[in-house]
Coordinates of C-alpha atoms in Angstrom, one line a residue:
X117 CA 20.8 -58.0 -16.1
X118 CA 17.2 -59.1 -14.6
X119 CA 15.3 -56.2 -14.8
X120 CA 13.0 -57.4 -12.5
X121 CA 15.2 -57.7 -9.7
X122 CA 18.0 -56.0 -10.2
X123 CA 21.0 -58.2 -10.4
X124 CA 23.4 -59.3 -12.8
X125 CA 22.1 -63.0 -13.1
X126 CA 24.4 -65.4 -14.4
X127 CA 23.1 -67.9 -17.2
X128 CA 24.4 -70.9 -15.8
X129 CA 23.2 -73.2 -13.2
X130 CA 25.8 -73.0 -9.9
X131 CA 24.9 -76.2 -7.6
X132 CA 28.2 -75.5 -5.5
X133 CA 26.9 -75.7 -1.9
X134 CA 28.5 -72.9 -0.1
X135 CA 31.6 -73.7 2.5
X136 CA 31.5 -72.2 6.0
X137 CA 34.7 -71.6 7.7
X138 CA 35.5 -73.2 11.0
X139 CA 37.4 -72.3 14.3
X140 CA 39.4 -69.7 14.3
X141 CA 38.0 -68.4 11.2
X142 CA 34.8 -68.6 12.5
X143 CA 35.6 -67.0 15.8
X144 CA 37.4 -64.2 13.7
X145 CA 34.4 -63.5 11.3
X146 CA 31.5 -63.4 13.8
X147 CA 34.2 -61.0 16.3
X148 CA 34.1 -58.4 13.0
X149 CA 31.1 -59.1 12.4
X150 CA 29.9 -57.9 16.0
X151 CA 32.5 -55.0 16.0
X152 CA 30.9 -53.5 13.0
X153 CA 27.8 -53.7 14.3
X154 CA 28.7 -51.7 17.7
X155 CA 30.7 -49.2 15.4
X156 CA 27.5 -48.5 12.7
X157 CA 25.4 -47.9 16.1
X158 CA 27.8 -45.6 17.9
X159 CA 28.4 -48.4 20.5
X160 CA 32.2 -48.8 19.9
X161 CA 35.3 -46.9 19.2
X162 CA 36.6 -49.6 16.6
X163 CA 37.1 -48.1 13.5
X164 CA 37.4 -49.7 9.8
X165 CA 39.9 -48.9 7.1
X166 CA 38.0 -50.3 3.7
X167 CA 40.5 -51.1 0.8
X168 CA 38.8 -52.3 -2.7
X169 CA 40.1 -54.3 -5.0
X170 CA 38.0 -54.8 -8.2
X171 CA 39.0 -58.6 -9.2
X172 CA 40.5 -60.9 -6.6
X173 CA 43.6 -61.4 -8.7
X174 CA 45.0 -57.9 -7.7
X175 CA 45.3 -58.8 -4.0
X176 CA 49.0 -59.7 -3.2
X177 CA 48.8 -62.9 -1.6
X178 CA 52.4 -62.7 -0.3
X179 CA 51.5 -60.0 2.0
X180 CA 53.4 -57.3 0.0
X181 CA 50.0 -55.1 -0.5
X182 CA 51.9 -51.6 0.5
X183 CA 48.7 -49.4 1.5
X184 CA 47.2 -51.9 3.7
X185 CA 50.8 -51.9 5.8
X186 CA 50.5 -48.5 5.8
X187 CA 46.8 -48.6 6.9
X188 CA 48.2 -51.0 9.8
X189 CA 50.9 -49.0 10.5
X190 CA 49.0 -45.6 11.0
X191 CA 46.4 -46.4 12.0
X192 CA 44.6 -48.1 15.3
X193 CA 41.4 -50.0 12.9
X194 CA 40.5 -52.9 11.3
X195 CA 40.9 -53.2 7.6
X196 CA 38.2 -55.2 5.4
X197 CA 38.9 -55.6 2.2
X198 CA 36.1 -55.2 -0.5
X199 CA 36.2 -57.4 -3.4
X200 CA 33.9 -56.7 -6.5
X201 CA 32.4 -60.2 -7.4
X202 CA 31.1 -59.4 -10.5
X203 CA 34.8 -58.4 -11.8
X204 CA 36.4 -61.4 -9.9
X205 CA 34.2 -63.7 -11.7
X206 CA 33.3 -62.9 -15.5
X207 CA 30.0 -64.6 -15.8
X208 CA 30.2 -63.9 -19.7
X209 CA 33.4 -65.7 -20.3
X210 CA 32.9 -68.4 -17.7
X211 CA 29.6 -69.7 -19.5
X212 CA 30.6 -72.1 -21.3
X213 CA 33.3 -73.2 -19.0
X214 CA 32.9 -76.5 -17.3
X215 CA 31.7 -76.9 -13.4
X216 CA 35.3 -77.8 -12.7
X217 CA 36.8 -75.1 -14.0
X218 CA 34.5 -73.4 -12.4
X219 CA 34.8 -75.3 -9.0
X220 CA 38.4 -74.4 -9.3
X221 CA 38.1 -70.8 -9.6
X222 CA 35.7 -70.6 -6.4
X223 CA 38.3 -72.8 -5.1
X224 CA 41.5 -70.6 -5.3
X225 CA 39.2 -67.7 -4.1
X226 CA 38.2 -69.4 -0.9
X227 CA 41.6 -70.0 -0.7
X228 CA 43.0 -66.1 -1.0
X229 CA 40.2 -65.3 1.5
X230 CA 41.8 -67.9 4.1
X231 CA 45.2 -65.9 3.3
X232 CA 43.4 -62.7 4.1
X233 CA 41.9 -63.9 7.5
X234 CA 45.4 -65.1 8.0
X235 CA 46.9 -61.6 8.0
X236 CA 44.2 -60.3 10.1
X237 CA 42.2 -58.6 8.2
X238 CA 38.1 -59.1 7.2
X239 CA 36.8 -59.4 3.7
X240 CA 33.7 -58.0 2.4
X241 CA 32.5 -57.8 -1.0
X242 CA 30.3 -55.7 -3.4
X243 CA 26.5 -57.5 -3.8
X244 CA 25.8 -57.6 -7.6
X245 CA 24.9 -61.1 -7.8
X246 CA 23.0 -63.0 -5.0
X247 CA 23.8 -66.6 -6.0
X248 CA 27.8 -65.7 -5.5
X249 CA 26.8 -63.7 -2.8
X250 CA 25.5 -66.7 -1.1
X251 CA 28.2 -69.1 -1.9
X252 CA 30.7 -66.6 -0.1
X253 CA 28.4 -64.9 2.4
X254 CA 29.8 -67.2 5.4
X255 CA 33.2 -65.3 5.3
X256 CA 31.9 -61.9 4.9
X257 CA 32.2 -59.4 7.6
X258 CA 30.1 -57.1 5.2
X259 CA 28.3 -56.5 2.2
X260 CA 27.4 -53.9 0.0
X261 CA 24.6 -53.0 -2.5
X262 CA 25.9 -51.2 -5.5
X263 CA 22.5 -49.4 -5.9
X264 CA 21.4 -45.8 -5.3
X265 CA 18.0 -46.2 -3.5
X266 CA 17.5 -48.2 0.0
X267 CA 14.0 -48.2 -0.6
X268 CA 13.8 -50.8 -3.1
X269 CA 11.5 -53.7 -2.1
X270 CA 13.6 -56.4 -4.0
X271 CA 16.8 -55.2 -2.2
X272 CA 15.6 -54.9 1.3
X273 CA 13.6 -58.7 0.8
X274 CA 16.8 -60.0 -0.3
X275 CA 19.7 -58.4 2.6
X276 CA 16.2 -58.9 5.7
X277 CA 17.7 -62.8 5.0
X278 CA 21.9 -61.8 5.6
X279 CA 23.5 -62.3 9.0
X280 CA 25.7 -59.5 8.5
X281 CA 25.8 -55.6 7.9
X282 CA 24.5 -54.4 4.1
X283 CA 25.2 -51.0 3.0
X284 CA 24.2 -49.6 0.0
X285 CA 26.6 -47.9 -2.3
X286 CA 25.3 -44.3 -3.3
X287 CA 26.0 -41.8 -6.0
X288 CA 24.7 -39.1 -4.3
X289 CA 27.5 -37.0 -2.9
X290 CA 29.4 -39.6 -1.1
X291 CA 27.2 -39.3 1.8
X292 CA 27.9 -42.0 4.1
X293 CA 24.5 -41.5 5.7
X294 CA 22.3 -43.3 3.0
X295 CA 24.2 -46.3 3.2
X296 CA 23.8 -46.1 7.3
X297 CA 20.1 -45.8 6.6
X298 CA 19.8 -48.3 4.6
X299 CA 21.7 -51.0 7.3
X300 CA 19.4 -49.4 10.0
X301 CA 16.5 -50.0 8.1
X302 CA 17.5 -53.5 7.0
X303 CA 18.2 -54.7 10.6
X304 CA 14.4 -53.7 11.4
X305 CA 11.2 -56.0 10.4
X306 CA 10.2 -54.8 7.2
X307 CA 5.9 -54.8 6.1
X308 CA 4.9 -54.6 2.3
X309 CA 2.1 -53.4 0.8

């Protein structure tokens, strides 16, 4: 980990510029994106149904993924599902790996999130490392910070540059409200001393 900035830094160098999805992908990304927006303000009814899946590999891509049918079926809401980047992609064992390899792994990724949109639903993904981050930030609907505090000057600098809701992920209690802070604050110009 870089202690100076708080994310788990991979060691090798990813060049792989990042794709942006097109028509009704697009359209289908930026209409979450906009929901969640309204919703976090109080400006919309829409609600979300989050479902997290540590590595990418656990998602069914057949469409057999019982609790999110059941979401569906229940419940009037969008569903996101949250993918933990640092468990999808092992950093530590795909060093030494060649860029193809590598590029092939992104690839099949890209390719479950197009299966996703597909079915309907909207991805987002837990924020440990910023250079994935980037690479898959253009099919995000959301994105979360897996650290306590929303007053950190390294965080904020780094989600002031997203297009898209940030929440952070806090220990305290469960409270939702810390997370909601930390998006209202992030959405506002920020001044450093």
């Amino acid at each position: 980990m870089n202690k100076k900035h708080g994310f788990n830094e991979p060691s090798i160098d990813l060049n792989l510029a990042p794709q942006f999805p097109t028509g009704k992908y697009a359209d289908h990304i930026n209409f979450g994106r906009s929901n969640l927006i309204k919703a976090l303000e109080n400006k919309s009814d829409m609600s979300y149904f989050i479902m997290t899946y540590d590595a990418y590999s656990s998602f069914d891509k057949e469409n057999k993924n019982p609790e999110l049918l059941e979401a569906r079926r229940h419940y009037s809401c969008s569903i996101i599902i949250l993918f933990n980047f640092e468990k999808s992609f092992n950093f530590n064992e795909i060093e030494n790996t060649n860029m193809e390899k590598i590029e092939l792994l992104f690839s099949e990724f890209i390719s479950l999130i197009y299966n996703i949109l597909d079915q309907g639903y909207y991805v987002g993904a837990v924020i440990n490392n910023p250079i994935l981050f980037k690479y898959f930030q253009p099919f995000l609907i959301w994105g979360i910070l897996p650290y306590s505090s929303t007053e950190s000057q390294v965080h904020r600098e780094f989600i002031s540059a997203l297009n898209l809701p940030v929440g952070f992920e806090c220990q305290s209690l469960g409270k939702t409200q810390l997370a909601i802070n930390g998006i209202i604050s992030a959405s506002s110009p920020h001044n450093f001393i």
